[in-house]
Amino acid sequence: MEGLPAVPLDLLVAVLLASVRSAAFLMLAPPFANKAVNGQVKALLSVGLGLAVAERLRDSVPAVEPGALITAVVQQAVVGAVMGAFVALVFAAVQAAGDMLDLFGGFQMASAYDPLMQSQTAVFGKLYTWTSTALLVVSGGHLLILQGFLRSYDVLPLDAGLDTGTVARVFTEGVAQLVISAVQIAAPLIAVLFLTDIGLGLLSRVAPALNVFAMSFPVKILITLTLAGFAFSMLPGVVDDMAGTARETVVRLVTPGPPDTGGAAAPAGGGEGR
């Protein structure tokens, strides 16, 4: 049709490949991976991100041939999926902390399948996950995560892939940080429940006639519900730190090199300045 400007082919390919990377990232990275976020919203957002960075990626577009394009699409999908999975790994510490409270507090028997989270979780696991998701959106943490993701296009253009050594190193550090963060978040309440178990054990020695086993469930549930508010007060600072950690994780994934000796702040610490 006459009158319509011609769009360069390399620009279209850049939009396509950048959108594939962002779509794979949004499918796995919180809060966008949540089933409450419509698939059309994710698709439009991924195309919008691709359009935003396509112009500066034109120089790294592969040859416009079927084989090269298929390889590039698969490569960008893998890159985006890996980055999204690592961001999800950072925020998995919150649900892990909630699951630990369910286990020690006696709520694990009330677990049920949650179709939105696509996992078998109990009361505190769901509560911690949904609360952290809400805090992440309200505080603008999702924009911080997208900022780190957009930086990946500058460091890792369309004709490059992830370094396997860097991925393995960041994965090892991420799993270790996941366990440490989950314990840090749930530690105060778990310590109280542990002391409760010790007290009930001593009570069974002092009064053997009492059915301490039957008493332990309501007592621990009552203590968990009573002190849950104190544990909840930690979540805003935790989510703030995790958003910064997620951004740094994405940047470290696409930046081969030795581990950062400075290190990221532990998620259970104070809020990270942005």
Coordinates of N, CA and C in Angstrom, one line a residue, residues 26-107:
L26 N 8.6 -13.0 31.6 CA 7.3 -12.6 32.3 C 6.5 -13.9 32.7
M27 N 6.7 -15.0 32.0 CA 6.0 -16.2 32.3 C 6.4 -16.8 33.6
L28 N 7.7 -16.5 34.1 CA 8.2 -17.1 35.3 C 8.5 -16.1 36.4
A29 N 8.7 -14.9 36.1 CA 9.2 -13.9 37.1 C 8.0 -13.3 37.9
P30 N 8.0 -13.3 39.2 CA 7.0 -12.7 40.0 C 7.1 -11.2 39.9
P31 N 6.0 -10.4 40.0 CA 4.6 -10.9 40.2 C 3.9 -11.2 38.9
F32 N 4.6 -11.1 37.7 CA 3.9 -11.2 36.4 C 3.5 -12.7 36.2
A33 N 4.2 -13.6 36.8 CA 4.0 -15.0 36.6 C 2.7 -15.5 37.2
N34 N 2.1 -14.7 38.1 CA 0.9 -15.1 38.8 C -0.3 -15.3 37.8
K35 N -1.1 -16.3 38.0 CA -2.2 -16.6 37.1 C -3.2 -15.5 37.1
A36 N -3.2 -14.7 38.2 CA -4.2 -13.5 38.2 C -3.8 -12.5 37.1
V37 N -2.6 -12.5 36.6 CA -2.2 -11.6 35.5 C -2.6 -12.3 34.2
N38 N -3.5 -11.6 33.5 CA -4.0 -12.1 32.2 C -2.9 -12.4 31.2
G39 N -3.1 -13.5 30.4 CA -2.1 -13.8 29.4 C -2.0 -12.7 28.3
Q40 N -3.1 -12.0 28.0 CA -3.0 -11.0 27.0 C -2.2 -9.8 27.5
V41 N -2.3 -9.5 28.9 CA -1.5 -8.5 29.5 C 0.0 -8.8 29.4
K42 N 0.3 -10.0 29.6 CA 1.7 -10.5 29.5 C 2.2 -10.3 28.1
A43 N 1.4 -10.7 27.1 CA 1.8 -10.7 25.7 C 2.0 -9.2 25.3
L44 N 1.1 -8.3 25.7 CA 1.2 -6.9 25.3 C 2.4 -6.3 26.0
L45 N 2.6 -6.6 27.2 CA 3.8 -6.1 27.9 C 5.1 -6.5 27.3
S46 N 5.2 -7.8 26.9 CA 6.4 -8.3 26.3 C 6.7 -7.6 25.0
V47 N 5.6 -7.4 24.2 CA 5.8 -6.7 22.9 C 6.2 -5.3 23.2
G48 N 5.6 -4.6 24.2 CA 6.0 -3.3 24.5 C 7.4 -3.1 24.9
L49 N 7.9 -4.1 25.7 CA 9.3 -4.1 26.1 C 10.2 -4.3 24.9
G50 N 9.8 -5.2 24.0 CA 10.6 -5.4 22.8 C 10.7 -4.2 21.9
L51 N 9.6 -3.5 21.8 CA 9.6 -2.2 21.0 C 10.5 -1.2 21.6
A52 N 10.5 -1.2 23.0 CA 11.3 -0.2 23.7 C 12.8 -0.3 23.4
V53 N 13.3 -1.6 23.2 CA 14.7 -1.8 23.2 C 15.1 -2.2 21.8
A54 N 14.2 -2.4 20.8 CA 14.5 -2.9 19.5 C 15.5 -2.1 18.7
E55 N 15.4 -0.8 18.8 CA 16.2 0.1 18.0 C 17.7 -0.1 18.3
R56 N 18.0 -0.2 19.6 CA 19.5 -0.3 19.9 C 20.0 -1.8 19.8
L57 N 19.1 -2.7 19.4 CA 19.5 -4.1 19.2 C 19.7 -4.5 17.7
R58 N 19.5 -3.5 16.8 CA 19.5 -3.8 15.4 C 20.8 -4.3 15.0
D59 N 21.9 -3.9 15.6 CA 23.2 -4.3 15.2 C 23.5 -5.8 15.5
S60 N 22.8 -6.3 16.5 CA 23.1 -7.7 17.0 C 22.1 -8.7 16.4
V61 N 21.3 -8.3 15.4 CA 20.3 -9.2 14.8 C 21.0 -10.2 14.0
P62 N 20.6 -11.5 14.1 CA 21.3 -12.6 13.3 C 20.8 -12.5 11.9
A63 N 21.4 -13.3 11.1 CA 21.1 -13.4 9.7 C 19.6 -13.8 9.5
V64 N 19.0 -13.1 8.5 CA 17.5 -13.4 8.3 C 17.4 -14.6 7.5
E65 N 17.6 -15.8 8.1 CA 17.4 -17.1 7.4 C 16.6 -18.0 8.4
P66 N 15.9 -18.9 7.9 CA 15.0 -19.7 8.7 C 15.8 -20.4 9.8
G67 N 16.9 -21.1 9.5 CA 17.6 -21.8 10.5 C 18.2 -20.9 11.6
A68 N 18.8 -19.7 11.2 CA 19.3 -18.8 12.1 C 18.3 -18.2 13.0
L69 N 17.1 -17.9 12.4 CA 16.0 -17.3 13.2 C 15.4 -18.2 14.2
I70 N 15.3 -19.5 13.9 CA 14.8 -20.5 14.8 C 15.7 -20.7 16.0
T71 N 17.0 -20.7 15.6 CA 18.0 -20.8 16.7 C 18.0 -19.6 17.6
A72 N 17.9 -18.4 17.0 CA 17.8 -17.2 17.8 C 16.6 -17.1 18.7
V73 N 15.5 -17.6 18.2 CA 14.2 -17.6 19.0 C 14.3 -18.5 20.2
V74 N 14.9 -19.7 20.0 CA 15.0 -20.7 21.1 C 16.0 -20.1 22.1
Q75 N 17.1 -19.5 21.6 CA 18.1 -19.0 22.5 C 17.6 -17.9 23.4
Q76 N 16.8 -17.0 22.8 CA 16.2 -15.9 23.6 C 15.2 -16.4 24.5
A77 N 14.4 -17.4 24.1 CA 13.4 -18.0 25.1 C 14.1 -18.6 26.3
V78 N 15.2 -19.3 26.0 CA 16.0 -19.9 27.1 C 16.6 -18.8 28.0
V79 N 17.1 -17.7 27.5 CA 17.7 -16.7 28.3 C 16.6 -16.0 29.1
G80 N 15.5 -15.7 28.6 CA 14.4 -15.1 29.3 C 13.9 -16.0 30.4
A81 N 13.7 -17.3 30.1 CA 13.2 -18.3 31.1 C 14.2 -18.4 32.2
V82 N 15.5 -18.5 32.0 CA 16.5 -18.6 33.0 C 16.4 -17.4 34.0
M83 N 16.4 -16.2 33.4 CA 16.3 -15.0 34.2 C 15.1 -15.0 35.0
G84 N 13.9 -15.4 34.4 CA 12.7 -15.4 35.2 C 12.7 -16.4 36.3
A85 N 13.3 -17.6 36.0 CA 13.3 -18.6 37.1 C 14.2 -18.2 38.2
F86 N 15.3 -17.5 38.0 CA 16.2 -17.0 39.1 C 15.5 -15.9 39.9
V87 N 14.7 -15.1 39.3 CA 13.9 -14.1 40.0 C 12.9 -14.8 40.9
A88 N 12.2 -15.8 40.4 CA 11.3 -16.6 41.2 C 12.0 -17.3 42.3
L89 N 13.2 -17.7 42.1 CA 14.0 -18.3 43.2 C 14.2 -17.4 44.3
V90 N 14.5 -16.1 44.0 CA 14.7 -15.1 45.1 C 13.4 -15.0 46.0
F91 N 12.3 -14.9 45.3 CA 11.0 -14.6 46.1 C 10.4 -15.9 46.6
A92 N 11.0 -17.1 46.3 CA 10.5 -18.3 46.8 C 10.8 -18.4 48.3
A93 N 11.7 -17.6 48.8 CA 12.0 -17.6 50.2 C 10.8 -17.2 51.1
V94 N 10.0 -16.4 50.6 CA 8.8 -15.9 51.4 C 7.9 -17.1 51.6
Q95 N 7.5 -17.8 50.5 CA 6.6 -18.9 50.6 C 7.3 -20.0 51.4
A96 N 8.6 -20.2 51.3 CA 9.3 -21.2 52.1 C 9.2 -20.9 53.6
A97 N 9.3 -19.6 53.9 CA 9.1 -19.2 55.3 C 7.7 -19.5 55.8
G98 N 6.7 -19.2 55.0 CA 5.3 -19.5 55.4 C 5.1 -21.0 55.5
D99 N 5.7 -21.8 54.7 CA 5.5 -23.2 54.8 C 6.2 -23.8 56.0
M100 N 7.3 -23.1 56.5 CA 7.9 -23.6 57.7 C 7.0 -23.2 58.9
L101 N 6.4 -22.1 58.9 CA 5.5 -21.8 60.0 C 4.3 -22.7 60.0
D102 N 3.8 -23.1 58.8 CA 2.7 -24.1 58.7 C 3.1 -25.4 59.3
L103 N 4.4 -25.8 59.0 CA 4.8 -27.1 59.5 C 5.0 -27.1 61.0
F104 N 5.7 -26.0 61.6 CA 5.9 -26.0 63.0 C 4.7 -25.6 63.8
G105 N 3.8 -24.8 63.2 CA 2.6 -24.3 63.9 C 1.4 -25.3 63.8
G106 N 1.5 -26.3 63.1 CA 0.4 -27.3 63.0 C -0.7 -27.0 62.0
F107 N -0.4 -26.1 61.0 CA -1.3 -25.8 60.0 C -1.1 -26.6 58.7

